[in-house]
Amino acid sequence: MHVSEINYYPLKSGRGISLTETQMTSTGIPGDRSLMLVDTRGHFVNQRDLPEMAQLQVLPDTDGFRFSMESKGEITVTRPPGYRRTDVVVWNSIVSAALADKDVNSTLCDWLGCDVRLVFFDERSKRTASDDWAGPDTPVTFADGYQVLVTTTGSLEAINADMEKHGEGAVGMDRFRANIVIDDGDAFGDDHWEAIEIGGLRLDLVKPCARCIMITQDQVTGSRDVANPMPALGRLRMSADRRVPGPLFGWNAVPRGGGMIAIGDDVKVVSTRGAWAIKQR
């Protein structure tokens, strides 16, 4: 097995950026989900609420980021001063975040057609993953809950085979917004992996990833009038464990330390467990 893709997503729910190699830290890939849009109440906004966010491309720049959106243009966004702050909500977490300036927020409101503000996870922002799953004091940014999302090519092949069998088309791995994609022909073999090692770095696979409507959206246009993997997941991957209900694809992982990883790196399974319970049809 080896690493076939590495991706990170500077803006939560924005487009991803593919990498050939990256440093991995205790929070995952540096810069991953370090920016986020919030509504007037400070609650995070994502593609579930606003499919058009799939059209937002965010690229690192010298002193900040370049934001662009098809047919809307491009703006340069500098990192805000640490004193301009607001509390934001990510699921059950309240996080102190740095707030972008009014001109940036006004432009993003115009682009998206709704009232949003851009916030930054900076050195003063603090958040941790669930102690119950990840262990104590594991830092995380604006990601849904964990530091790294791992998927496998064999699992995608199994989903696409089922979709094609039912005349539902096929989807790419981009629908599942993984950080690390592992080339492994064993469909859902990651259900058995308790921990893996890449380039000497250990990642503990702590919780399966339950999937929502975002995987039904094209990750370039935001359209939902495209092939839909949700029925196939319902047939093949419905959780039978109440702790994580719903359709499952991929695993949330926690880096135990830091190091470099690169496409082509060998992946070694260093610890296994019994498979996650899946409903039988």
mmCIF file of C-alpha atoms in Angstrom:
data_model
loop_
_atom_site.group_PDB
_atom_site.id
_atom_site.type_symbol
_atom_site.label_atom_id
_atom_site.label_comp_id
_atom_site.label_asym_id
_atom_site.label_seq_id
_atom_site.Cartn_x
_atom_site.Cartn_y
_atom_site.Cartn_z
ATOM 1 C CA MET A 1 0.000 0.000 0.000
ATOM 2 C CA HIS A 2 1.114 3.543 -0.630
ATOM 3 C CA VAL A 3 -0.090 7.148 -0.467
ATOM 4 C CA SER A 4 -1.760 8.117 -3.749
ATOM 5 C CA GLU A 5 -3.160 11.571 -2.863
ATOM 6 C CA ILE A 6 -2.542 14.309 -0.321
ATOM 7 C CA ASN A 7 -5.034 17.182 -0.096
ATOM 8 C CA TYR A 8 -5.761 20.088 2.157
ATOM 9 C CA TYR A 9 -8.562 22.618 2.334
ATOM 10 C CA PRO A 10 -7.540 26.109 3.529
ATOM 11 C CA LEU A 11 -11.186 27.250 3.704
ATOM 12 C CA LYS A 12 -13.592 24.897 5.416
ATOM 13 C CA SER A 13 -15.978 23.723 2.645
ATOM 14 C CA GLY A 14 -13.957 25.475 -0.064
ATOM 15 C CA ARG A 15 -12.030 23.715 -2.820
ATOM 16 C CA GLY A 16 -9.107 21.480 -1.992
ATOM 17 C CA ILE A 17 -5.458 21.802 -2.961
ATOM 18 C CA SER A 18 -3.464 18.739 -4.012
ATOM 19 C CA LEU A 19 0.074 18.317 -2.680
ATOM 20 C CA THR A 20 2.949 16.023 -3.565
ATOM 21 C CA GLU A 21 4.332 16.146 -0.025
ATOM 22 C CA THR A 22 3.614 17.894 3.242
ATOM 23 C CA GLN A 23 4.680 18.316 6.806
ATOM 24 C CA MET A 24 2.254 16.689 9.221
ATOM 25 C CA THR A 25 1.796 18.214 12.667
ATOM 26 C CA SER A 26 -0.366 17.480 15.693
ATOM 27 C CA THR A 27 -3.194 19.466 14.033
ATOM 28 C CA GLY A 28 -2.840 17.660 10.690
ATOM 29 C CA ILE A 29 -1.638 19.274 7.469
ATOM 30 C CA PRO A 30 -0.545 22.868 8.187
ATOM 31 C CA GLY A 31 -3.219 25.316 7.049
ATOM 32 C CA ASP A 32 -5.959 22.720 6.695
ATOM 33 C CA ARG A 33 -9.346 24.242 7.574
ATOM 34 C CA SER A 34 -7.628 27.296 9.049
ATOM 35 C CA LEU A 35 -10.220 29.652 7.519
ATOM 36 C CA MET A 36 -13.988 29.476 7.822
ATOM 37 C CA LEU A 37 -17.130 31.376 6.935
ATOM 38 C CA VAL A 38 -19.670 32.098 9.652
ATOM 39 C CA ASP A 39 -23.169 33.540 9.653
ATOM 40 C CA THR A 40 -24.431 36.504 11.649
ATOM 41 C CA ARG A 41 -24.708 34.316 14.772
ATOM 42 C CA GLY A 42 -21.122 33.113 14.456
ATOM 43 C CA HIS A 43 -22.120 29.585 13.394
ATOM 44 C CA PHE A 44 -20.001 27.983 10.686
ATOM 45 C CA VAL A 45 -21.334 27.893 7.127
ATOM 46 C CA ASN A 46 -20.544 25.068 4.718
ATOM 47 C CA GLN A 47 -21.671 23.431 1.479
ATOM 48 C CA ARG A 48 -24.593 21.775 3.202
ATOM 49 C CA ASP A 49 -26.093 25.244 3.641
ATOM 50 C CA LEU A 50 -24.465 26.973 0.690
ATOM 51 C CA PRO A 51 -23.504 24.656 -2.214
ATOM 52 C CA GLU A 52 -21.916 27.589 -4.059
ATOM 53 C CA MET A 53 -18.984 27.388 -1.640
ATOM 54 C CA ALA A 54 -17.620 24.591 -3.840
ATOM 55 C CA GLN A 55 -16.770 27.347 -6.333
ATOM 56 C CA LEU A 56 -14.529 29.175 -3.853
ATOM 57 C CA GLN A 57 -10.824 28.645 -4.482
ATOM 58 C CA VAL A 58 -8.435 29.783 -1.757
ATOM 59 C CA LEU A 59 -4.682 29.761 -2.421
ATOM 60 C CA PRO A 60 -1.883 30.757 -0.038
ATOM 61 C CA ASP A 61 -0.176 34.027 -0.905
ATOM 62 C CA THR A 62 2.852 35.907 0.419
ATOM 63 C CA ASP A 63 1.070 37.579 3.335
ATOM 64 C CA GLY A 64 -2.279 35.839 3.296
ATOM 65 C CA PHE A 65 -4.502 34.258 0.664
ATOM 66 C CA ARG A 66 -5.967 34.793 -2.778
ATOM 67 C CA PHE A 67 -9.702 34.149 -2.945
ATOM 68 C CA SER A 68 -11.370 33.605 -6.289
ATOM 69 C CA MET A 69 -14.775 32.494 -7.485
ATOM 70 C CA GLU A 70 -15.786 31.664 -11.015
ATOM 71 C CA SER A 71 -17.418 34.648 -12.766
ATOM 72 C CA LYS A 72 -16.903 36.777 -9.637
ATOM 73 C CA GLY A 73 -13.240 37.722 -9.706
ATOM 74 C CA GLU A 74 -10.334 37.564 -7.258
ATOM 75 C CA ILE A 75 -9.321 39.327 -4.064
ATOM 76 C CA THR A 76 -6.245 39.272 -1.848
ATOM 77 C CA VAL A 77 -6.961 38.613 1.807
ATOM 78 C CA THR A 78 -4.307 39.502 4.374
ATOM 79 C CA ARG A 79 -4.189 37.870 7.775
ATOM 80 C CA PRO A 80 -6.102 39.999 10.257
ATOM 81 C CA PRO A 81 -4.543 41.429 13.411
ATOM 82 C CA GLY A 82 -4.898 39.162 16.408
ATOM 83 C CA TYR A 83 -6.802 41.751 18.437
ATOM 84 C CA ARG A 84 -9.775 41.832 16.021
ATOM 85 C CA ARG A 85 -11.597 38.761 17.253
ATOM 86 C CA THR A 86 -14.963 37.085 17.534
ATOM 87 C CA ASP A 87 -16.274 33.868 19.076
ATOM 88 C CA VAL A 88 -17.463 31.311 16.523
ATOM 89 C CA VAL A 89 -19.241 27.976 16.802
ATOM 90 C CA VAL A 90 -18.051 24.733 15.162
ATOM 91 C CA TRP A 91 -20.515 22.023 16.128
ATOM 92 C CA ASN A 92 -20.197 21.913 19.934
ATOM 93 C CA SER A 93 -17.037 24.012 20.127
ATOM 94 C CA ILE A 94 -16.808 27.733 20.778
ATOM 95 C CA VAL A 95 -13.573 29.114 19.347
ATOM 96 C CA SER A 96 -11.995 32.550 19.531
ATOM 97 C CA ALA A 97 -11.060 33.464 15.950
ATOM 98 C CA ALA A 98 -9.474 36.430 14.175
ATOM 99 C CA LEU A 99 -11.929 38.347 11.985
ATOM 100 C CA ALA A 100 -11.292 39.525 8.411
ATOM 101 C CA ASP A 101 -11.829 43.192 7.578
ATOM 102 C CA LYS A 102 -15.129 44.656 6.434
ATOM 103 C CA ASP A 103 -14.157 44.995 2.773
ATOM 104 C CA VAL A 104 -13.288 41.300 2.517
ATOM 105 C CA ASN A 105 -16.506 40.286 4.210
ATOM 106 C CA SER A 106 -18.534 42.606 1.992
ATOM 107 C CA THR A 107 -17.012 41.069 -1.143
ATOM 108 C CA LEU A 108 -17.704 37.521 0.044
ATOM 109 C CA CYS A 109 -21.291 38.488 0.865
ATOM 110 C CA ASP A 110 -21.706 39.805 -2.679
ATOM 111 C CA TRP A 111 -20.168 36.692 -4.212
ATOM 112 C CA LEU A 112 -22.283 34.244 -2.217
ATOM 113 C CA GLY A 113 -25.477 36.275 -1.967
ATOM 114 C CA CYS A 114 -25.783 36.049 1.815
ATOM 115 C CA ASP A 115 -24.410 37.612 4.980
ATOM 116 C CA VAL A 116 -21.166 35.860 5.915
ATOM 117 C CA ARG A 117 -17.922 36.747 7.658
ATOM 118 C CA LEU A 118 -14.486 35.222 7.213
ATOM 119 C CA VAL A 119 -12.583 34.088 10.302
ATOM 120 C CA PHE A 120 -9.059 32.752 10.840
ATOM 121 C CA PHE A 121 -7.784 30.082 13.213
ATOM 122 C CA ASP A 122 -4.638 31.755 14.525
ATOM 123 C CA GLU A 123 -2.119 31.244 17.329
ATOM 124 C CA ARG A 124 -4.645 32.463 19.904
ATOM 125 C CA SER A 125 -7.356 30.052 18.752
ATOM 126 C CA LYS A 126 -7.739 26.832 20.737
ATOM 127 C CA ARG A 127 -9.793 23.706 20.046
ATOM 128 C CA THR A 128 -9.400 19.996 20.712
ATOM 129 C CA ALA A 129 -10.910 16.846 19.231
ATOM 130 C CA SER A 130 -13.223 14.633 21.277
ATOM 131 C CA ASP A 131 -11.437 13.078 24.249
ATOM 132 C CA ASP A 132 -13.675 10.012 23.955
ATOM 133 C CA TRP A 133 -12.364 9.157 20.488
ATOM 134 C CA ALA A 134 -9.030 10.906 20.059
ATOM 135 C CA GLY A 135 -7.714 10.941 23.599
ATOM 136 C CA PRO A 136 -6.993 14.020 25.718
ATOM 137 C CA ASP A 137 -5.653 17.317 24.408
ATOM 138 C CA THR A 138 -5.371 16.593 20.686
ATOM 139 C CA PRO A 139 -5.465 20.007 18.938
ATOM 140 C CA VAL A 140 -7.648 20.561 15.891
ATOM 141 C CA THR A 141 -8.543 23.595 13.765
ATOM 142 C CA PHE A 142 -11.926 24.260 12.085
ATOM 143 C CA ALA A 143 -12.265 20.698 10.728
ATOM 144 C CA ASP A 144 -15.554 18.994 11.537
ATOM 145 C CA GLY A 145 -13.979 17.097 14.400
ATOM 146 C CA TYR A 146 -10.597 15.500 13.766
ATOM 147 C CA GLN A 147 -7.179 16.260 12.352
ATOM 148 C CA VAL A 148 -6.909 14.019 9.270
ATOM 149 C CA LEU A 149 -9.363 12.146 7.053
ATOM 150 C CA VAL A 150 -8.102 8.926 5.455
ATOM 151 C CA THR A 151 -9.787 7.071 2.570
ATOM 152 C CA THR A 152 -8.754 4.206 0.271
ATOM 153 C CA THR A 153 -8.980 3.603 -3.454
ATOM 154 C CA GLY A 154 -10.430 0.124 -2.950
ATOM 155 C CA SER A 155 -13.355 1.535 -1.010
ATOM 156 C CA LEU A 156 -14.134 4.046 -3.764
ATOM 157 C CA GLU A 157 -13.938 1.295 -6.374
ATOM 158 C CA ALA A 158 -16.483 -0.738 -4.404
ATOM 159 C CA ILE A 159 -18.874 2.217 -4.157
ATOM 160 C CA ASN A 160 -18.538 2.980 -7.874
ATOM 161 C CA ALA A 161 -19.062 -0.683 -8.800
ATOM 162 C CA ASP A 162 -22.304 -0.700 -6.845
ATOM 163 C CA MET A 163 -23.407 2.609 -8.376
ATOM 164 C CA GLU A 164 -22.719 1.359 -11.906
ATOM 165 C CA LYS A 165 -24.557 -1.896 -11.160
ATOM 166 C CA HIS A 166 -27.624 0.195 -10.312
ATOM 167 C CA GLY A 167 -27.232 2.612 -13.216
ATOM 168 C CA GLU A 168 -26.205 5.506 -10.971
ATOM 169 C CA GLY A 169 -22.940 6.511 -12.643
ATOM 170 C CA ALA A 170 -19.707 6.970 -10.728
ATOM 171 C CA VAL A 171 -17.950 9.576 -8.574
ATOM 172 C CA GLY A 172 -14.388 10.690 -7.923
ATOM 173 C CA MET A 173 -12.566 10.694 -4.609
ATOM 174 C CA ASP A 174 -12.888 14.485 -4.470
ATOM 175 C CA ARG A 175 -16.482 14.020 -3.281
ATOM 176 C CA PHE A 176 -15.169 12.660 0.014
ATOM 177 C CA ARG A 177 -12.686 15.481 0.712
ATOM 178 C CA ALA A 178 -9.942 13.270 2.136
ATOM 179 C CA ASN A 179 -6.566 14.513 3.361
ATOM 180 C CA ILE A 180 -4.774 11.234 2.661
ATOM 181 C CA VAL A 181 -5.852 8.705 0.020
ATOM 182 C CA ILE A 182 -4.237 5.290 0.274
ATOM 183 C CA ASP A 183 -3.891 3.028 -2.754
ATOM 184 C CA ASP A 184 -5.228 -0.239 -1.367
ATOM 185 C CA GLY A 185 -7.278 -2.769 -3.335
ATOM 186 C CA ASP A 186 -9.062 -4.117 -0.255
ATOM 187 C CA ALA A 187 -12.488 -2.436 -0.091
ATOM 188 C CA PHE A 188 -13.130 -1.038 3.386
ATOM 189 C CA GLY A 189 -10.001 -2.663 4.731
ATOM 190 C CA ASP A 190 -9.483 0.499 6.787
ATOM 191 C CA ASP A 191 -12.296 -0.716 9.059
ATOM 192 C CA HIS A 192 -9.691 -3.083 10.524
ATOM 193 C CA TRP A 193 -6.864 -0.556 10.867
ATOM 194 C CA GLU A 194 -6.323 0.756 14.358
ATOM 195 C CA ALA A 195 -3.114 2.566 13.419
ATOM 196 C CA ILE A 196 -0.969 3.070 10.326
ATOM 197 C CA GLU A 197 2.525 4.397 9.763
ATOM 198 C CA ILE A 198 3.636 6.635 6.875
ATOM 199 C CA GLY A 199 7.259 7.744 6.663
ATOM 200 C CA GLY A 200 7.752 6.945 10.346
ATOM 201 C CA LEU A 201 4.663 8.943 11.363
ATOM 202 C CA ARG A 202 1.948 7.085 13.250
ATOM 203 C CA LEU A 203 -1.692 7.939 12.661
ATOM 204 C CA ASP A 204 -4.375 6.389 14.849
ATOM 205 C CA LEU A 205 -7.671 5.779 13.029
ATOM 206 C CA VAL A 206 -10.046 6.715 15.817
ATOM 207 C CA LYS A 207 -13.549 7.083 14.356
ATOM 208 C CA PRO A 208 -15.311 6.216 11.092
ATOM 209 C CA CYS A 209 -16.553 9.181 9.087
ATOM 210 C CA ALA A 210 -20.340 9.466 8.791
ATOM 211 C CA ARG A 211 -21.362 11.116 5.535
ATOM 212 C CA CYS A 212 -23.837 13.881 4.755
ATOM 213 C CA ILE A 213 -25.345 15.621 1.732
ATOM 214 C CA MET A 214 -22.015 17.235 0.798
ATOM 215 C CA ILE A 215 -20.888 14.054 -0.969
ATOM 216 C CA THR A 216 -23.833 14.446 -3.370
ATOM 217 C CA GLN A 217 -22.462 17.772 -4.688
ATOM 218 C CA ASP A 218 -20.028 18.359 -7.541
ATOM 219 C CA GLN A 219 -16.880 19.736 -5.918
ATOM 220 C CA VAL A 220 -16.228 22.243 -8.701
ATOM 221 C CA THR A 221 -19.686 23.683 -9.356
ATOM 222 C CA GLY A 222 -21.617 22.791 -6.193
ATOM 223 C CA SER A 223 -24.381 21.238 -8.326
ATOM 224 C CA ARG A 224 -26.433 18.396 -6.861
ATOM 225 C CA ASP A 225 -27.698 17.405 -10.307
ATOM 226 C CA VAL A 226 -24.891 14.858 -10.632
ATOM 227 C CA ALA A 227 -24.143 11.220 -9.795
ATOM 228 C CA ASN A 228 -25.072 10.541 -6.170
ATOM 229 C CA PRO A 229 -23.101 8.017 -4.059
ATOM 230 C CA MET A 230 -25.498 8.165 -1.108
ATOM 231 C CA PRO A 231 -27.783 5.277 -2.236
ATOM 232 C CA ALA A 232 -24.740 3.030 -2.705
ATOM 233 C CA LEU A 233 -23.454 3.931 0.750
ATOM 234 C CA GLY A 234 -26.901 3.126 2.091
ATOM 235 C CA ARG A 235 -26.729 -0.314 0.523
ATOM 236 C CA LEU A 236 -23.139 -1.081 1.521
ATOM 237 C CA ARG A 237 -22.064 1.074 4.455
ATOM 238 C CA MET A 238 -24.838 1.832 6.941
ATOM 239 C CA SER A 239 -23.412 1.827 10.450
ATOM 240 C CA ALA A 240 -24.865 -0.696 12.884
ATOM 241 C CA ASP A 241 -23.241 1.083 15.835
ATOM 242 C CA ARG A 242 -25.345 3.822 17.429
ATOM 243 C CA ARG A 243 -22.257 5.768 18.456
ATOM 244 C CA VAL A 244 -21.729 6.761 14.804
ATOM 245 C CA PRO A 245 -25.014 6.431 12.898
ATOM 246 C CA GLY A 246 -25.490 6.822 9.174
ATOM 247 C CA PRO A 247 -23.537 5.926 6.013
ATOM 248 C CA LEU A 248 -19.778 5.579 6.499
ATOM 249 C CA PHE A 249 -16.823 6.218 4.213
ATOM 250 C CA GLY A 250 -13.244 6.749 5.396
ATOM 251 C CA TRP A 251 -11.765 7.182 8.857
ATOM 252 C CA ASN A 252 -10.869 10.146 11.022
ATOM 253 C CA ALA A 253 -7.252 9.903 12.131
ATOM 254 C CA VAL A 254 -5.044 11.555 14.738
ATOM 255 C CA PRO A 255 -1.311 12.097 14.077
ATOM 256 C CA ARG A 256 0.839 11.007 16.986
ATOM 257 C CA GLY A 257 3.755 13.335 16.480
ATOM 258 C CA GLY A 258 5.013 15.080 13.363
ATOM 259 C CA GLY A 259 6.932 14.366 10.181
ATOM 260 C CA MET A 260 6.926 14.504 6.399
ATOM 261 C CA ILE A 261 4.698 12.418 4.160
ATOM 262 C CA ALA A 262 4.703 12.251 0.368
ATOM 263 C CA ILE A 263 2.837 10.663 -2.506
ATOM 264 C CA GLY A 264 4.319 7.219 -3.071
ATOM 265 C CA ASP A 265 5.227 6.661 0.584
ATOM 266 C CA ASP A 266 4.608 3.139 1.809
ATOM 267 C CA VAL A 267 1.757 2.695 4.266
ATOM 268 C CA LYS A 268 2.208 0.118 7.005
ATOM 269 C CA VAL A 269 -0.606 -1.147 9.219
ATOM 270 C CA VAL A 270 0.903 -1.278 12.711
ATOM 271 C CA SER A 271 -2.185 -2.201 14.726
ATOM 272 C CA THR A 272 -5.516 -3.836 13.843
ATOM 273 C CA ARG A 273 -8.930 -4.325 15.431
ATOM 274 C CA GLY A 274 -12.260 -5.969 14.708
ATOM 275 C CA ALA A 275 -14.231 -4.412 11.879
ATOM 276 C CA TRP A 276 -16.817 -1.704 12.517
ATOM 277 C CA ALA A 277 -20.345 -3.101 12.610
ATOM 278 C CA ILE A 278 -22.182 -2.580 9.305
ATOM 279 C CA LYS A 279 -25.870 -3.315 8.743
ATOM 280 C CA GLN A 280 -26.435 -6.320 6.528
ATOM 281 C CA ARG A 281 -28.985 -6.049 3.752
#
